[in-house]
DNA sequence: GAGTCGCTGTGACAAACTTCACGTTGCCTG
DNA sequence: CAGGCAACGTGAAGTTTGTCACAGCGACTC
């Protein structure tokens, strides 16, 4: 819902015709699945295999790869290594990209642990917290700064992604600070939709809503078929 | 993608015509926003106010409320209290619903903390871990059991929702155990799509993919408009 | 108590997204 | 080296999802 428009303005050099949110999400999943393939397996893969792994249809996979201009060979499928690289060419910033996290609480610490050891292509490189007990320390190899330092740190390191794990009442204010410091993309774990101008991108990670969805469908879905005897 | 079919089989008494995943998600957000309204504010609300809060359009809000058969009054809008109750009538199980979490690591502990203190309507009431150091202890008021106890605990407590926070290689196996024990809905934080039969509902919480999405759009989105001087 | 205003409910429309289905291509077999 | 097979690429059709726009209604004004 964030990008209602075709979502790709006359961007920079990367001239891909506006990929949508869903396409980007699927490409990300494809890549991760491909990277996890045991290297013993064949160097090619079929669309229907990738589809099965990612819980999609083969047609969906083929069309997604079509949109990034990647082409396989009939009867042998797609070259795994090349495909990983091609998806990377779309998803990854050539120069790399870095993220900042604000709110080093229960959730924030878990994410820090996860995304600092993670791939070099997209790492959390700075954290911020209002609590003076926390700022100044280094948690999971990531330095925690006081809020006042945010503008400088973000600008100096060229951080473009912000992860918000502060309590809900602070989320909007924190997001605006990050935006002011130059951050353009937001991953918001606080249970409050953020209101930011159109040139910012916001992804809501609403875990409570997801729980409620699961609970609802766990009740509502068709029951298991009775097994014949 | 999970429920391709109209998604509501001849369910139980609740005779609402198959709400979709997105509708449920939006309803959940509406309710939370309404509950957080300061009680000082008026007891009615307009569709466009709710829309603004939830980052939707007014038409979307009205249509969502139409699907649950809730009706407002022209020129005064919707009764907030009644609306909260009406959404609850759809989302909540009358008898309440409980969840189990598997994998008491960094992320699992954060979630336990969050969803045990939480609302009585949907709580995590049991946790499981393979690590004998952890099972037997009580973390955030929630008892952690060894894996072997899962079938009994789940059955005895009638748990229907499962939260998966184990490492990716174990996720599929753990999900199957939970399914076998009677759990029907899954919230999966492990970065591997689960493969379960059609009578189970799976929601993938793929944080890594969300991060990559945000990074992509942070780069790709239109830049801030230049301010006139 | 007639008029005006603004919000709801909803049919019709539009856009986004997915699937179908088939021509095309390249490999493998005999 | 011809024939068969299986997978790709993609226009077209289908489905789902969101938006428009307006009739109708209720409240409030004067
Ligand atoms: N923990 C979970 O599993 C979970 C699940 C769903 C949603 N959330 C949401 O994620 C957010 C964080 O949850 P948590 O459990 O980690 O909470 P927490 O209380 O453990 O952590 C919050 C942290 O944010 C810091 N903080 C508070 N105000 C701040 C501000 N203005 N600027 C910077 N830092 C500030 C606090 O010092 C603290 O370290 C909350 O919005 C919560 O609703 C958490
Ligand atoms: N931590 C994060 O921020 C984060 C972010 C995105 C995704 N994830 C995913 O969430 C999952 C958990 O992440 P984490 O950081 O909490 O990892 P963690 O290593 O801290 O915790 C994993 C826990 O699972 C337990 N476990 C391992 N195998 C098990 C099994 N077969 N049955 C039951 N319990 C088992 C371990 O004992 C441990 O307590 C992983 O799949 C990870 O990829 C985590």
PDB file of N, CA and C in Angstrom, chain A residues 78-137:
ATOM      1  N   UNK A  78      17.461 -23.005 -14.908  1.00  0.00           N
ATOM      2  CA  UNK A  78      18.221 -21.793 -14.632  1.00  0.00           C
ATOM      3  C   UNK A  78      19.554 -22.141 -13.982  1.00  0.00           C
ATOM      4  N   UNK A  79      20.585 -21.414 -14.357  1.00  0.00           N
ATOM      5  CA  UNK A  79      21.894 -21.558 -13.724  1.00  0.00           C
ATOM      6  C   UNK A  79      21.833 -20.941 -12.335  1.00  0.00           C
ATOM      7  N   UNK A  80      22.062 -21.758 -11.310  1.00  0.00           N
ATOM      8  CA  UNK A  80      21.873 -21.287  -9.942  1.00  0.00           C
ATOM      9  C   UNK A  80      22.803 -20.121  -9.608  1.00  0.00           C
ATOM     10  N   UNK A  81      24.069 -20.283  -9.888  1.00  0.00           N
ATOM     11  CA  UNK A  81      25.015 -19.232  -9.517  1.00  0.00           C
ATOM     12  C   UNK A  81      24.690 -17.915 -10.211  1.00  0.00           C
ATOM     13  N   UNK A  82      24.419 -18.017 -11.489  1.00  0.00           N
ATOM     14  CA  UNK A  82      24.092 -16.793 -12.231  1.00  0.00           C
ATOM     15  C   UNK A  82      22.814 -16.160 -11.732  1.00  0.00           C
ATOM     16  N   UNK A  83      21.861 -17.017 -11.361  1.00  0.00           N
ATOM     17  CA  UNK A  83      20.591 -16.483 -10.899  1.00  0.00           C
ATOM     18  C   UNK A  83      20.768 -15.733  -9.586  1.00  0.00           C
ATOM     19  N   UNK A  84      21.553 -16.325  -8.682  1.00  0.00           N
ATOM     20  CA  UNK A  84      21.844 -15.629  -7.423  1.00  0.00           C
ATOM     21  C   UNK A  84      22.460 -14.266  -7.701  1.00  0.00           C
ATOM     22  N   UNK A  85      23.385 -14.253  -8.634  1.00  0.00           N
ATOM     23  CA  UNK A  85      24.034 -12.981  -8.959  1.00  0.00           C
ATOM     24  C   UNK A  85      23.042 -12.006  -9.570  1.00  0.00           C
ATOM     25  N   UNK A  86      22.173 -12.512 -10.423  1.00  0.00           N
ATOM     26  CA  UNK A  86      21.211 -11.625 -11.086  1.00  0.00           C
ATOM     27  C   UNK A  86      20.264 -11.010 -10.069  1.00  0.00           C
ATOM     28  N   UNK A  87      19.791 -11.824  -9.137  1.00  0.00           N
ATOM     29  CA  UNK A  87      18.903 -11.270  -8.113  1.00  0.00           C
ATOM     30  C   UNK A  87      19.658 -10.249  -7.276  1.00  0.00           C
ATOM     31  N   UNK A  88      20.901 -10.581  -6.956  1.00  0.00           N
ATOM     32  CA  UNK A  88      21.716  -9.621  -6.222  1.00  0.00           C
ATOM     33  C   UNK A  88      21.856  -8.312  -6.975  1.00  0.00           C
ATOM     34  N   UNK A  89      21.994  -8.407  -8.280  1.00  0.00           N
ATOM     35  CA  UNK A  89      22.108  -7.205  -9.073  1.00  0.00           C
ATOM     36  C   UNK A  89      20.902  -6.299  -8.951  1.00  0.00           C
ATOM     37  N   UNK A  90      19.776  -6.915  -8.653  1.00  0.00           N
ATOM     38  CA  UNK A  90      18.570  -6.102  -8.461  1.00  0.00           C
ATOM     39  C   UNK A  90      18.403  -5.660  -7.014  1.00  0.00           C
ATOM     40  N   UNK A  91      18.571  -6.598  -6.092  1.00  0.00           N
ATOM     41  CA  UNK A  91      18.269  -6.288  -4.696  1.00  0.00           C
ATOM     42  C   UNK A  91      19.355  -5.479  -4.015  1.00  0.00           C
ATOM     43  N   UNK A  92      20.603  -5.784  -4.310  1.00  0.00           N
ATOM     44  CA  UNK A  92      21.682  -5.192  -3.530  1.00  0.00           C
ATOM     45  C   UNK A  92      22.136  -3.871  -4.126  1.00  0.00           C
ATOM     46  N   UNK A  93      22.451  -2.968  -3.244  1.00  0.00           N
ATOM     47  CA  UNK A  93      23.117  -1.758  -3.688  1.00  0.00           C
ATOM     48  C   UNK A  93      24.569  -2.122  -4.014  1.00  0.00           C
ATOM     49  N   UNK A  94      25.072  -1.690  -5.152  1.00  0.00           N
ATOM     50  CA  UNK A  94      26.441  -2.052  -5.523  1.00  0.00           C
ATOM     51  C   UNK A  94      27.428  -1.643  -4.428  1.00  0.00           C
ATOM     52  N   UNK A  95      27.184  -0.481  -3.871  1.00  0.00           N
ATOM     53  CA  UNK A  95      28.097   0.040  -2.853  1.00  0.00           C
ATOM     54  C   UNK A  95      27.770  -0.459  -1.457  1.00  0.00           C
ATOM     55  N   UNK A  96      26.806  -1.394  -1.339  1.00  0.00           N
ATOM     56  CA  UNK A  96      26.403  -1.859  -0.018  1.00  0.00           C
ATOM     57  C   UNK A  96      25.441  -0.889   0.637  1.00  0.00           C
ATOM     58  N   UNK A  97      24.794  -1.340   1.683  1.00  0.00           N
ATOM     59  CA  UNK A  97      23.822  -0.487   2.358  1.00  0.00           C
ATOM     60  C   UNK A  97      23.865  -0.810   3.846  1.00  0.00           C
ATOM     61  N   UNK A  98      23.639   0.191   4.656  1.00  0.00           N
ATOM     62  CA  UNK A  98      23.715  -0.042   6.091  1.00  0.00           C
ATOM     63  C   UNK A  98      22.445   0.441   6.778  1.00  0.00           C
ATOM     64  N   UNK A  99      22.226  -0.119   7.970  1.00  0.00           N
ATOM     65  CA  UNK A  99      21.008   0.163   8.710  1.00  0.00           C
ATOM     66  C   UNK A  99      21.336   0.615  10.121  1.00  0.00           C
ATOM     67  N   UNK A 100      20.388   1.347  10.696  1.00  0.00           N
ATOM     68  CA  UNK A 100      20.480   1.733  12.096  1.00  0.00           C
ATOM     69  C   UNK A 100      19.248   1.217  12.823  1.00  0.00           C
ATOM     70  N   UNK A 101      19.421   0.884  14.098  1.00  0.00           N
ATOM     71  CA  UNK A 101      18.296   0.396  14.892  1.00  0.00           C
ATOM     72  C   UNK A 101      18.081   1.335  16.062  1.00  0.00           C
ATOM     73  N   UNK A 102      16.832   1.620  16.332  1.00  0.00           N
ATOM     74  CA  UNK A 102      16.543   2.506  17.457  1.00  0.00           C
ATOM     75  C   UNK A 102      15.646   1.791  18.458  1.00  0.00           C
ATOM     76  N   UNK A 103      16.111   1.667  19.685  1.00  0.00           N
ATOM     77  CA  UNK A 103      15.355   0.961  20.725  1.00  0.00           C
ATOM     78  C   UNK A 103      15.978  -0.374  21.066  1.00  0.00           C
ATOM     79  N   UNK A 104      16.975  -0.363  21.946  1.00  0.00           N
ATOM     80  CA  UNK A 104      17.726  -1.584  22.231  1.00  0.00           C
ATOM     81  C   UNK A 104      17.085  -2.324  23.401  1.00  0.00           C
ATOM     82  N   UNK A 105      15.859  -2.772  23.210  1.00  0.00           N
ATOM     83  CA  UNK A 105      15.177  -3.552  24.241  1.00  0.00           C
ATOM     84  C   UNK A 105      15.228  -5.030  23.923  1.00  0.00           C
ATOM     85  N   UNK A 106      14.229  -5.744  24.354  1.00  0.00           N
ATOM     86  CA  UNK A 106      14.198  -7.188  24.107  1.00  0.00           C
ATOM     87  C   UNK A 106      14.302  -7.508  22.629  1.00  0.00           C
ATOM     88  N   UNK A 107      13.411  -6.888  21.885  1.00  0.00           N
ATOM     89  CA  UNK A 107      13.377  -7.178  20.463  1.00  0.00           C
ATOM     90  C   UNK A 107      14.596  -6.594  19.753  1.00  0.00           C
ATOM     91  N   UNK A 108      14.934  -5.389  20.085  1.00  0.00           N
ATOM     92  CA  UNK A 108      16.070  -4.741  19.454  1.00  0.00           C
ATOM     93  C   UNK A 108      17.355  -5.536  19.618  1.00  0.00           C
ATOM     94  N   UNK A 109      17.580  -6.085  20.802  1.00  0.00           N
ATOM     95  CA  UNK A 109      18.797  -6.872  21.012  1.00  0.00           C
ATOM     96  C   UNK A 109      18.810  -8.124  20.145  1.00  0.00           C
ATOM     97  N   UNK A 110      17.654  -8.774  20.042  1.00  0.00           N
ATOM     98  CA  UNK A 110      17.591  -9.972  19.199  1.00  0.00           C
ATOM     99  C   UNK A 110      17.937  -9.626  17.753  1.00  0.00           C
ATOM    100  N   UNK A 111      17.380  -8.528  17.275  1.00  0.00           N
ATOM    101  CA  UNK A 111      17.645  -8.144  15.890  1.00  0.00           C
ATOM    102  C   UNK A 111      19.102  -7.748  15.700  1.00  0.00           C
ATOM    103  N   UNK A 112      19.642  -7.052  16.691  1.00  0.00           N
ATOM    104  CA  UNK A 112      21.056  -6.674  16.603  1.00  0.00           C
ATOM    105  C   UNK A 112      21.923  -7.914  16.464  1.00  0.00           C
ATOM    106  N   UNK A 113      21.627  -8.886  17.280  1.00  0.00           N
ATOM    107  CA  UNK A 113      22.404 -10.113  17.236  1.00  0.00           C
ATOM    108  C   UNK A 113      22.338 -10.727  15.846  1.00  0.00           C
ATOM    109  N   UNK A 114      21.165 -10.653  15.266  1.00  0.00           N
ATOM    110  CA  UNK A 114      20.933 -11.334  13.999  1.00  0.00           C
ATOM    111  C   UNK A 114      21.546 -10.589  12.821  1.00  0.00           C
ATOM    112  N   UNK A 115      21.436  -9.292  12.814  1.00  0.00           N
ATOM    113  CA  UNK A 115      21.799  -8.533  11.618  1.00  0.00           C
ATOM    114  C   UNK A 115      23.163  -7.865  11.689  1.00  0.00           C
ATOM    115  N   UNK A 116      23.914  -8.125  12.762  1.00  0.00           N
ATOM    116  CA  UNK A 116      25.277  -7.616  12.727  1.00  0.00           C
ATOM    117  C   UNK A 116      26.231  -8.702  12.241  1.00  0.00           C
ATOM    118  N   UNK A 117      25.972  -9.914  12.645  1.00  0.00           N
ATOM    119  CA  UNK A 117      26.822 -11.006  12.180  1.00  0.00           C
ATOM    120  C   UNK A 117      26.508 -11.332  10.734  1.00  0.00           C
ATOM    121  N   UNK A 118      25.442 -10.797  10.257  1.00  0.00           N
ATOM    122  CA  UNK A 118      24.864 -11.205   8.994  1.00  0.00           C
ATOM    123  C   UNK A 118      25.684 -10.783   7.795  1.00  0.00           C
ATOM    124  N   UNK A 119      25.135 -10.892   6.658  1.00  0.00           N
ATOM    125  CA  UNK A 119      25.813 -10.613   5.391  1.00  0.00           C
ATOM    126  C   UNK A 119      26.390  -9.192   5.382  1.00  0.00           C
ATOM    127  N   UNK A 120      27.476  -9.047   4.696  1.00  0.00           N
ATOM    128  CA  UNK A 120      28.106  -7.733   4.623  1.00  0.00           C
ATOM    129  C   UNK A 120      27.265  -6.763   3.789  1.00  0.00           C
ATOM    130  N   UNK A 121      26.392  -7.311   2.956  1.00  0.00           N
ATOM    131  CA  UNK A 121      25.659  -6.462   2.016  1.00  0.00           C
ATOM    132  C   UNK A 121      24.619  -5.571   2.713  1.00  0.00           C
ATOM    133  N   UNK A 122      24.151  -6.017   3.862  1.00  0.00           N
ATOM    134  CA  UNK A 122      23.102  -5.245   4.529  1.00  0.00           C
ATOM    135  C   UNK A 122      23.189  -5.498   6.028  1.00  0.00           C
ATOM    136  N   UNK A 123      23.869  -4.607   6.733  1.00  0.00           N
ATOM    137  CA  UNK A 123      24.136  -4.820   8.149  1.00  0.00           C
ATOM    138  C   UNK A 123      23.622  -3.667   8.984  1.00  0.00           C
ATOM    139  N   UNK A 124      23.290  -3.986  10.237  1.00  0.00           N
ATOM    140  CA  UNK A 124      23.016  -2.922  11.195  1.00  0.00           C
ATOM    141  C   UNK A 124      24.354  -2.472  11.759  1.00  0.00           C
ATOM    142  N   UNK A 125      24.656  -1.209  11.564  1.00  0.00           N
ATOM    143  CA  UNK A 125      25.981  -0.718  11.959  1.00  0.00           C
ATOM    144  C   UNK A 125      25.923   0.256  13.126  1.00  0.00           C
ATOM    145  N   UNK A 126      24.705   0.638  13.513  1.00  0.00           N
ATOM    146  CA  UNK A 126      24.611   1.558  14.646  1.00  0.00           C
ATOM    147  C   UNK A 126      23.278   1.367  15.337  1.00  0.00           C
ATOM    148  N   UNK A 127      23.287   1.544  16.662  1.00  0.00           N
ATOM    149  CA  UNK A 127      22.043   1.451  17.420  1.00  0.00           C
ATOM    150  C   UNK A 127      21.912   2.699  18.273  1.00  0.00           C
ATOM    151  N   UNK A 128      20.670   3.018  18.618  1.00  0.00           N
ATOM    152  CA  UNK A 128      20.411   4.213  19.431  1.00  0.00           C
ATOM    153  C   UNK A 128      19.409   3.860  20.519  1.00  0.00           C
ATOM    154  N   UNK A 129      19.577   4.491  21.683  1.00  0.00           N
ATOM    155  CA  UNK A 129      18.621   4.272  22.756  1.00  0.00           C
ATOM    156  C   UNK A 129      18.608   5.494  23.653  1.00  0.00           C
ATOM    157  N   UNK A 130      17.464   5.743  24.224  1.00  0.00           N
ATOM    158  CA  UNK A 130      17.311   6.920  25.069  1.00  0.00           C
ATOM    159  C   UNK A 130      17.872   6.660  26.456  1.00  0.00           C
ATOM    160  N   UNK A 131      18.017   5.405  26.786  1.00  0.00           N
ATOM    161  CA  UNK A 131      18.453   5.022  28.123  1.00  0.00           C
ATOM    162  C   UNK A 131      19.962   5.198  28.238  1.00  0.00           C
ATOM    163  N   UNK A 132      20.406   6.077  29.132  1.00  0.00           N
ATOM    164  CA  UNK A 132      21.859   6.303  29.243  1.00  0.00           C
ATOM    165  C   UNK A 132      22.611   5.068  29.724  1.00  0.00           C
ATOM    166  N   UNK A 133      21.899   4.153  30.361  1.00  0.00           N
ATOM    167  CA  UNK A 133      22.535   2.885  30.746  1.00  0.00           C
ATOM    168  C   UNK A 133      22.996   2.113  29.508  1.00  0.00           C
ATOM    169  N   UNK A 134      22.237   2.263  28.443  1.00  0.00           N
ATOM    170  CA  UNK A 134      22.517   1.459  27.251  1.00  0.00           C
ATOM    171  C   UNK A 134      23.417   2.169  26.264  1.00  0.00           C
ATOM    172  N   UNK A 135      23.196   3.445  26.074  1.00  0.00           N
ATOM    173  CA  UNK A 135      24.015   4.142  25.099  1.00  0.00           C
ATOM    174  C   UNK A 135      25.432   4.237  25.635  1.00  0.00           C
ATOM    175  N   UNK A 136      26.381   4.074  24.734  1.00  0.00           N
ATOM    176  CA  UNK A 136      27.766   4.034  25.141  1.00  0.00           C
ATOM    177  C   UNK A 136      28.286   2.612  25.173  1.00  0.00           C
ATOM    178  N   UNK A 137      27.408   1.676  25.467  1.00  0.00           N
ATOM    179  CA  UNK A 137      27.853   0.278  25.479  1.00  0.00           C
ATOM    180  C   UNK A 137      27.929  -0.282  24.062  1.00  0.00           C
TER     181      UNK A 137
END
